CSV table of C-alpha atoms and ligand atoms in Angstrom, one decimal:
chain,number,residue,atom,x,y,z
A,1,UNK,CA,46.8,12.3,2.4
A,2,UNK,CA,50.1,10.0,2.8
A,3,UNK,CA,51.0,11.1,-0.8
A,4,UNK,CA,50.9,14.7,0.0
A,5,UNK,CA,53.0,14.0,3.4
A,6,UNK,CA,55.5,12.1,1.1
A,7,UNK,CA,55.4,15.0,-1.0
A,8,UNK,CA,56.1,17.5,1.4
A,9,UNK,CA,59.0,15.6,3.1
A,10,UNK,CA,60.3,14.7,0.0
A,11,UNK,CA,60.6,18.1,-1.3
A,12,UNK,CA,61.7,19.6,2.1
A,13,UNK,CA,65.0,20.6,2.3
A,14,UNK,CA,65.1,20.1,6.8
A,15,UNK,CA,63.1,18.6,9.3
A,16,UNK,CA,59.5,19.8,8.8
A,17,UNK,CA,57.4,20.1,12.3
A,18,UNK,CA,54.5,17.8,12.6
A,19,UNK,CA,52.8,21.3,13.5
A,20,UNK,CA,53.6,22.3,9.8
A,21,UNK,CA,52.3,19.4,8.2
A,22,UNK,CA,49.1,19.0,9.5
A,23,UNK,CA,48.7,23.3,9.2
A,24,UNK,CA,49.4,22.8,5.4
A,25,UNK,CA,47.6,19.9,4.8
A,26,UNK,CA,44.6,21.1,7.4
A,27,UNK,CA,44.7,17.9,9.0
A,28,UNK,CA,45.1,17.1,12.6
A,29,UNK,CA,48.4,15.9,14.3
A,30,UNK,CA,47.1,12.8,15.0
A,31,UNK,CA,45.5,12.5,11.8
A,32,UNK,CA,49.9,13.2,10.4
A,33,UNK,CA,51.1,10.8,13.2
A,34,UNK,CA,48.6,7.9,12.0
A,35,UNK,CA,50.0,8.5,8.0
A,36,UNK,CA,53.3,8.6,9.2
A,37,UNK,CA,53.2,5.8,10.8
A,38,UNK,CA,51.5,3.9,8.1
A,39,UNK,CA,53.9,5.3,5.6
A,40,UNK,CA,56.9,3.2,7.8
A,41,UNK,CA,55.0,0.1,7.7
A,42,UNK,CA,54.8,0.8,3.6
A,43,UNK,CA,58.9,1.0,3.6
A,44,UNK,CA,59.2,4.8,4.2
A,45,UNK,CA,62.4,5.6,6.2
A,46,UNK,CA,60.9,8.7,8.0
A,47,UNK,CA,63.1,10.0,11.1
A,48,UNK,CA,61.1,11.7,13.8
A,49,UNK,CA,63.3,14.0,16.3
A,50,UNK,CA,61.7,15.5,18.9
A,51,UNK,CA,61.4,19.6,18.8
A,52,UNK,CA,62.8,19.2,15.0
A,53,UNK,CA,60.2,16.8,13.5
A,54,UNK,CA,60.2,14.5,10.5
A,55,UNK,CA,62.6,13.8,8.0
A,56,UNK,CA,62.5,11.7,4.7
A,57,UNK,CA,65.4,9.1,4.5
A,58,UNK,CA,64.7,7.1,2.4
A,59,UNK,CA,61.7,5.9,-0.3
A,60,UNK,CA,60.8,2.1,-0.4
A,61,UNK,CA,62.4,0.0,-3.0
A,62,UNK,CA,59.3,-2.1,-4.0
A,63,UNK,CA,56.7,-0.3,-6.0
A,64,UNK,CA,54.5,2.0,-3.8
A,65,UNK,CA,51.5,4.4,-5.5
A,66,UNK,CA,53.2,7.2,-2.7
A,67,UNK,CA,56.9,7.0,-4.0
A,68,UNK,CA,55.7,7.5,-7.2
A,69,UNK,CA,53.2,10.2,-6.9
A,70,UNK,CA,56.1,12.3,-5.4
A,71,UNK,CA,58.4,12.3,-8.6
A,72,UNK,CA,55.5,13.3,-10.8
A,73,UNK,CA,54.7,16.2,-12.6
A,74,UNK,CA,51.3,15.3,-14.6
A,75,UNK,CA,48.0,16.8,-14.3
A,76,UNK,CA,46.0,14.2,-15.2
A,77,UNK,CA,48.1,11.1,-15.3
A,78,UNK,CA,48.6,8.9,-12.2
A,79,UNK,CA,46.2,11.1,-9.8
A,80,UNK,CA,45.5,7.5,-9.0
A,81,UNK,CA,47.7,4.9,-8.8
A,82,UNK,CA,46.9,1.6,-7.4
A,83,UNK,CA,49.4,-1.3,-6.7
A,84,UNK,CA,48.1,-4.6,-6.4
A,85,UNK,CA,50.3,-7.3,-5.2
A,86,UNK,CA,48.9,-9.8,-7.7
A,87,UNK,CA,46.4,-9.6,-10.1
A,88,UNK,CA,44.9,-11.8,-13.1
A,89,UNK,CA,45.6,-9.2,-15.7
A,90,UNK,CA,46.0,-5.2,-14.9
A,91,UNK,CA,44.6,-4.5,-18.4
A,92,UNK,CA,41.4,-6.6,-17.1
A,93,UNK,CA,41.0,-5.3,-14.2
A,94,UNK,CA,41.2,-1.7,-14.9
A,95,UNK,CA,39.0,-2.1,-17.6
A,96,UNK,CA,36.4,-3.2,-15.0
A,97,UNK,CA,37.3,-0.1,-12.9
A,98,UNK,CA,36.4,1.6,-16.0
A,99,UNK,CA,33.1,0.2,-16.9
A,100,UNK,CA,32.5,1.2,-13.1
A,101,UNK,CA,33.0,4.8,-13.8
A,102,UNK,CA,37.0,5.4,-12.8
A,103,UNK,CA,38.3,8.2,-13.4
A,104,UNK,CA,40.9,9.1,-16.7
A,105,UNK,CA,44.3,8.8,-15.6
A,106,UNK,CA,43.9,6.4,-13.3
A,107,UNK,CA,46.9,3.6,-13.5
A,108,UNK,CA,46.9,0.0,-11.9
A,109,UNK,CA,50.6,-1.7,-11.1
A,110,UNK,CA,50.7,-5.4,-10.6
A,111,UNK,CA,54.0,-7.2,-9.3
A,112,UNK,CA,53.0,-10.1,-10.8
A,113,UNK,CA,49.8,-11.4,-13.0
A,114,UNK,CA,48.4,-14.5,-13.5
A,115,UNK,CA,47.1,-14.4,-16.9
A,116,UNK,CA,49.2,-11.1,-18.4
A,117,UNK,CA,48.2,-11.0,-22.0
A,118,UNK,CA,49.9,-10.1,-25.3
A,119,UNK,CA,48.8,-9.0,-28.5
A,120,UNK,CA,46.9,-11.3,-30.7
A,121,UNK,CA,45.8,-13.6,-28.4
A,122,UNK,CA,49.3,-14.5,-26.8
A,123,UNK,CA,50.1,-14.7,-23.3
A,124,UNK,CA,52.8,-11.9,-21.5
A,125,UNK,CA,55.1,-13.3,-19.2
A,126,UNK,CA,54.8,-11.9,-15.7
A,127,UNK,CA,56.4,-13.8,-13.2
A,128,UNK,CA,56.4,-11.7,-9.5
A,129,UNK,CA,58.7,-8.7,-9.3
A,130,UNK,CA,60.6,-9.5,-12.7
A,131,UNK,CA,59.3,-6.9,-14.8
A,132,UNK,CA,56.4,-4.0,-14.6
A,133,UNK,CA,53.2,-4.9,-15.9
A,134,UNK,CA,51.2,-1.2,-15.7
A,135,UNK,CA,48.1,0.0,-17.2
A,136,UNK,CA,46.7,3.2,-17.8
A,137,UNK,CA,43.0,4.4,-18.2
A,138,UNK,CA,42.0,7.2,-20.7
A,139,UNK,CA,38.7,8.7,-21.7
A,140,UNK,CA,39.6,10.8,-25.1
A,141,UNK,CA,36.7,12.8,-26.6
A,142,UNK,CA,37.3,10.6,-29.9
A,143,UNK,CA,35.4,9.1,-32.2
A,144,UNK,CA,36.7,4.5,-32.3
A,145,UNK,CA,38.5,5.6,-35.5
A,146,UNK,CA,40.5,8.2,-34.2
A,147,UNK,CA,42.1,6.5,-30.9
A,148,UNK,CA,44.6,4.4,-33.3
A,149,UNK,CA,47.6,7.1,-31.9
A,150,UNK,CA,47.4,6.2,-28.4
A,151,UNK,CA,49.2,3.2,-29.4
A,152,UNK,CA,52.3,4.6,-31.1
A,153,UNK,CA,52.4,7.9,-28.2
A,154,UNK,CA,52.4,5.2,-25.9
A,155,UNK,CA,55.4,3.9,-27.7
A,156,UNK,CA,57.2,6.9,-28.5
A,157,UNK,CA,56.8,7.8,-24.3
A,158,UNK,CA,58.3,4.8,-23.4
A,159,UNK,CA,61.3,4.9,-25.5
A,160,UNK,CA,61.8,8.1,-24.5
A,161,UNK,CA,61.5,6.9,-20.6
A,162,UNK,CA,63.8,4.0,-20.9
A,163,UNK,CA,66.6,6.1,-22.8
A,164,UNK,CA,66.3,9.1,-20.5
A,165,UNK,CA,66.1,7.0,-17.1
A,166,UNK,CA,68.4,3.9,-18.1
A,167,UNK,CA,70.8,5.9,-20.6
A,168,UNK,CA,69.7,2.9,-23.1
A,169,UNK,CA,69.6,3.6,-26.7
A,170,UNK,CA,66.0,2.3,-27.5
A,171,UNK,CA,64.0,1.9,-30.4
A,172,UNK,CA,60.7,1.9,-31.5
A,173,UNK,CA,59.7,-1.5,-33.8
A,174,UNK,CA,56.3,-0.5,-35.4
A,175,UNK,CA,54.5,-0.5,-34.1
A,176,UNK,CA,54.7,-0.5,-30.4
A,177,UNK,CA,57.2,-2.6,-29.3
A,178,UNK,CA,60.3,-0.9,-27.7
A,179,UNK,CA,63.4,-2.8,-28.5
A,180,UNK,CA,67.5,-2.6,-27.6
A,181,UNK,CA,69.6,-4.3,-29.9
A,182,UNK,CA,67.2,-6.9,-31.7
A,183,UNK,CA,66.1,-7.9,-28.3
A,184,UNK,CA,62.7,-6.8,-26.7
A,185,UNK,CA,62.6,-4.7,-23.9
A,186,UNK,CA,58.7,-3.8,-23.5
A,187,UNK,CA,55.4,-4.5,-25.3
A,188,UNK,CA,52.1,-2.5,-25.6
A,189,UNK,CA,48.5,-3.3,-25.8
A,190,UNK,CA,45.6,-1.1,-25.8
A,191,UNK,CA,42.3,-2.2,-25.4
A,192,UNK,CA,39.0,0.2,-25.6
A,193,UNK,CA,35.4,0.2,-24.6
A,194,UNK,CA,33.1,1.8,-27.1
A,195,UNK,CA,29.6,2.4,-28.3
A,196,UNK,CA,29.2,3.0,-32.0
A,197,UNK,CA,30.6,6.4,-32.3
A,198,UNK,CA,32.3,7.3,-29.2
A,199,UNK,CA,35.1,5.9,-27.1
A,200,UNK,CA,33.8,5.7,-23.6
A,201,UNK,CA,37.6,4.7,-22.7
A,202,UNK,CA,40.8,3.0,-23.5
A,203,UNK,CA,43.3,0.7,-21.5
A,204,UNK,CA,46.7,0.9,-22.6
A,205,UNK,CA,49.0,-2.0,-20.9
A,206,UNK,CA,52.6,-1.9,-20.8
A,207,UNK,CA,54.8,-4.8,-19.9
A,208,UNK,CA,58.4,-4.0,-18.8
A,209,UNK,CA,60.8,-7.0,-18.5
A,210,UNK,CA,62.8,-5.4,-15.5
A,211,UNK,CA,64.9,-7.5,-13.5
A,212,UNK,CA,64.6,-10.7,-15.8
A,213,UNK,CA,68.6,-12.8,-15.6
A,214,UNK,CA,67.4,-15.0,-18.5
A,215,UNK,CA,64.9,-15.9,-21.0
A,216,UNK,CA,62.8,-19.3,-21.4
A,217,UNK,CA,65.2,-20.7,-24.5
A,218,UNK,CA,62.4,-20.1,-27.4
A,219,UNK,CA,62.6,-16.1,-26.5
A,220,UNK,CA,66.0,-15.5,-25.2
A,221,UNK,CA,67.8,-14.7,-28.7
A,222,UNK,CA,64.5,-11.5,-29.1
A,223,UNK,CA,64.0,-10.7,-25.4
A,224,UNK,CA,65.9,-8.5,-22.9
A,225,UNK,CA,65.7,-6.9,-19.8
A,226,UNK,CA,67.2,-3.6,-17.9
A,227,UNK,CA,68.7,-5.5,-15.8
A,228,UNK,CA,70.5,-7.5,-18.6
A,229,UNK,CA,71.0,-4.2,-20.8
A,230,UNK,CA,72.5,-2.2,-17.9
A,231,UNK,CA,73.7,-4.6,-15.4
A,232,UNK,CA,72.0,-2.4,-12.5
A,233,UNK,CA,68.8,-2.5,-10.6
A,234,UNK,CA,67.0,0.6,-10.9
A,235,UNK,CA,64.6,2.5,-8.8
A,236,UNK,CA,61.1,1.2,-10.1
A,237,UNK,CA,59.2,4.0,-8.6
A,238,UNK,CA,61.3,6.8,-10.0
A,239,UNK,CA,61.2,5.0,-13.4
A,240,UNK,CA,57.3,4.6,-13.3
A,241,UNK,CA,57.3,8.4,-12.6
A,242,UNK,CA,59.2,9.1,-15.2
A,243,UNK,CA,57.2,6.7,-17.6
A,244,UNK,CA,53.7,8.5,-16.5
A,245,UNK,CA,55.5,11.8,-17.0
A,246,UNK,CA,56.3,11.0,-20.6
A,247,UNK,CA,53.3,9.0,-21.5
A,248,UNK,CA,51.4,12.5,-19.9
A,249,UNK,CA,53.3,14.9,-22.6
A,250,UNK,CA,52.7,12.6,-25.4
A,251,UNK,CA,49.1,11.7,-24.9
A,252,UNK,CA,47.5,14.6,-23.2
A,253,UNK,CA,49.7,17.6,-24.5
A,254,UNK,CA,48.8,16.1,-28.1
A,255,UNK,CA,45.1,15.7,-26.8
A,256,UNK,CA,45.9,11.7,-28.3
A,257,UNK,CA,46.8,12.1,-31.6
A,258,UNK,CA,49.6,12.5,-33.3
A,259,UNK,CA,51.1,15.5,-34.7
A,260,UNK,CA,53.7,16.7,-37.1
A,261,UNK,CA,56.5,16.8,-34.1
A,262,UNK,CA,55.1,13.7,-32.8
A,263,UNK,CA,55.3,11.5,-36.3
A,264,UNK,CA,59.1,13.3,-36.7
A,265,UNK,CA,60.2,12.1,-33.3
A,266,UNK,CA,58.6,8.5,-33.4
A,267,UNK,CA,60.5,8.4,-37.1
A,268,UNK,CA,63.9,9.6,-35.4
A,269,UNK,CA,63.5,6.2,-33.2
A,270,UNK,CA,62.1,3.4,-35.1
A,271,UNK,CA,64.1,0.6,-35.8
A,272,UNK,CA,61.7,-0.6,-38.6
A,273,UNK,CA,62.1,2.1,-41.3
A,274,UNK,CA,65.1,1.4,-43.8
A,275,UNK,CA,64.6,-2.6,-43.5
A,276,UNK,CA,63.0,-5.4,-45.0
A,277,UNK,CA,59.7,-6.2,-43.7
A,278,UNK,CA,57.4,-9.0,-44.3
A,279,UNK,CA,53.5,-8.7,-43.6
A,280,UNK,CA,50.3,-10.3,-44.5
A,281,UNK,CA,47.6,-7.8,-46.0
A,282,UNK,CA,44.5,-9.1,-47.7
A,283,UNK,CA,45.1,-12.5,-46.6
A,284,UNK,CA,48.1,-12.5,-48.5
A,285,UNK,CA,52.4,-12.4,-47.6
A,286,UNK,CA,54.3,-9.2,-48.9
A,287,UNK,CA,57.6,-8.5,-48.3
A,288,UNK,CA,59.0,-5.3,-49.3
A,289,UNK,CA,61.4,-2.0,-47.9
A,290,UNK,CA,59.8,0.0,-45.0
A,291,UNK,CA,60.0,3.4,-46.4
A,292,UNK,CA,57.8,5.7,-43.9
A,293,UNK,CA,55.4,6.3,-41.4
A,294,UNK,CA,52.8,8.5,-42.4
A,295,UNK,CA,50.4,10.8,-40.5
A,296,UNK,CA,47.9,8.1,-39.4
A,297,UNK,CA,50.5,6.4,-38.1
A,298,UNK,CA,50.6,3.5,-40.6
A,299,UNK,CA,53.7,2.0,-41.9
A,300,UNK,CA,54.1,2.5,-45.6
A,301,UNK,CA,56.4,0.1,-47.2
A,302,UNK,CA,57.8,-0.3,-50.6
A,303,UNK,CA,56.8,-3.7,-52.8
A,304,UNK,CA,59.3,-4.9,-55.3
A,305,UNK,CA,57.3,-3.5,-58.2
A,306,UNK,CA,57.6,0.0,-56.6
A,307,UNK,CA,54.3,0.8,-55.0
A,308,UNK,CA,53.8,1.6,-51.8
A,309,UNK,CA,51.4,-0.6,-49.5
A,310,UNK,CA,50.3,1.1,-46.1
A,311,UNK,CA,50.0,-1.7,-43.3
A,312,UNK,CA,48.1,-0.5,-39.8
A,313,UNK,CA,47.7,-3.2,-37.9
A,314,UNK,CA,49.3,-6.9,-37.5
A,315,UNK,CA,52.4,-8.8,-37.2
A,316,UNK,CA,55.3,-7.3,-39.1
A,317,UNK,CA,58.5,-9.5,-39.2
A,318,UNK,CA,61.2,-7.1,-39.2
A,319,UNK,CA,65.1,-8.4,-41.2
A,320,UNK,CA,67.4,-8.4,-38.9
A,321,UNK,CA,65.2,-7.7,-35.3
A,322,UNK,CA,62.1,-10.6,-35.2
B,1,LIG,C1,52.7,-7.4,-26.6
B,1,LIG,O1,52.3,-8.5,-27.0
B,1,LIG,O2,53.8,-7.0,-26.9
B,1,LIG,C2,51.9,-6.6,-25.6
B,1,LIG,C3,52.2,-7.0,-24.2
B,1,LIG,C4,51.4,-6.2,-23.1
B,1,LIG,C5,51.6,-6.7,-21.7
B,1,LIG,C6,51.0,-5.8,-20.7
B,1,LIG,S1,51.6,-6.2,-19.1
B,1,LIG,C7,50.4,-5.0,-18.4
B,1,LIG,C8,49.1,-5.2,-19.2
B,1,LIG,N1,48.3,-6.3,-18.7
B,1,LIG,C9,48.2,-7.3,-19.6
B,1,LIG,O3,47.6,-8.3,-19.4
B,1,LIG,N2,48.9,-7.0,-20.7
B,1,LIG,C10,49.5,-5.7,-20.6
């Protein structure tokens, strides 16, 4: 119920009566008063003047499921948002809500974790309040084959987020890292749960750095932050908002998997295609031209001899980025 109080006030141009409220919501006015008040104690500026009634002021600054809910526009995406104030890993613990039987959609936010992990094994960085580390639950009707274009969506909606909400010009490296500059700005990982030929569901994590000053010295020279980028603090729950908006056109409207318009617009912004690359495929180093990504999603890349080599998975050491 506070969400759809939020909601209302937020979109409410005057006072609104506490009459109103609880008529619209078919609650009771003690039931409004009791949100309300609990709403303040969450960092709400509500004003209450007598024979007018409440008015929104102003939405907490610290990350709040409420002040997010009321900038989104999903249908499926973020229904449920939970915060947690700290948490060992929000990939790990959602994907325990999941084998309990949450709901798609739903998204955890951590302010800090304990154990944040990266991909292939390494550890993600996720000191309290310096970045956002978010994960997001999904239950495609796919088959474990099919589910490798949540990844890149996930990417493409998140470059499209940062550039749109932090006027940055980011890019996608393949591929699902979302750089500015050379510098990383925000990595991916997505986990799933599966039998043999079904996905029961996927947890995709994303790791924001946010507010970060500096860098350890073995990352600063490929690691950046908003804050370092822009040189402002921004709203964190407008931008998670806007972040579950995107992610929700280019996961759900594309039913998660990539289409023609999809692969064109993640081309348009990755950083990879037109360098050097080096890989390792069948146990073995290659380095050659990225050239393409193809309809799967896969990088093709030319070799020396002028073949093409596809590469799906893995590191890829990009000239000229990391
Ligand atoms: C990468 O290595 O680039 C992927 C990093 C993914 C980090 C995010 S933070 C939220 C979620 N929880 C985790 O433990 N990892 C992911």
């Amino acid at each position: 119920m506070q969400e759809k109080i939020v909601q209302l006030l937020y979109n409410a141009a005057d006072y609104i009566s506490g009459q109103q409220i609880s008529e619209s919501l078919g609650v009771s006015r003690q039931a409004v008063n009791k949100a309300v008040k609990s709403l303040r104690e969450k960092g709400f500026e509500i004003e209450s003047v007598t024979n007018k009634g409440y008015l929104l002021r102003n939405t907490p600054a610290r990350l709040c499921a409420e002040a997010v809910m009321c900038h989104l526009n999903t249908k499926l995406i973020g229904k449920k948002i939970i915060v947690l104030d700290t948490v060992g890993s929000t990939n790990d613990y959602l994907k325990s809500l999941g084998s309990k039987g949450a709901e798609a959609g739903t998204v955890v936010i951590a302010r800090e974790q304990t154990a944040g992990k990266g991909r292939l094994g390494r550890v993600w960085d996720s000191k309290r309040d310096d970045g956002i580390f978010l994960s997001l639950l999904l239950r495609p009707e796919l088959s474990p084959s099919e589910i490798s274009a949540i990844t890149p969506l996930s990417g493409l909606a998140m470059c499209r987020a940062i550039n749109d909400f932090c006027m940055l010009d980011s890019r996608i490296k393949w591929p699902n890292d979302i750089i500015v500059g050379k510098k990383k700005l925000v990595g991916i990982l997505t986990e799933m749960s599966a039998e043999f030929d079904k996905v029961e569901f996927t947890v995709t994590g994303i790791g924001i750095n946010v507010e970060h000053t500096s860098f350890p010295d073995e990352i600063s020279h490929k690691a950046t932050s908003i804050l370092l980028e822009t040189g402002r603090h921004i709203d964190q729950n407008k931008f998670v908002a806007a972040i579950l908006n995107y992610l929700e056109q280019e996961l759900v409207m594309n039913r998660y998997r990539l289409s023609g318009q999809s692969v064109y617009d993640y081309k348009d912004l990755c950083a990879t295609i037109g360098r050097q690359v080096t890989f390792t495929k069948g146990g073995r180093n290659k380095t050659g031209m990225a050239v393409n990504i193809n309809n799967s999603g896969e990088l093709e890349v030319m070799l020396s001899n002028g073949t093409i080599s596809t590469v799906n998975s893995g590191e890829v050491t990009v000239q000229g980025i990391y």
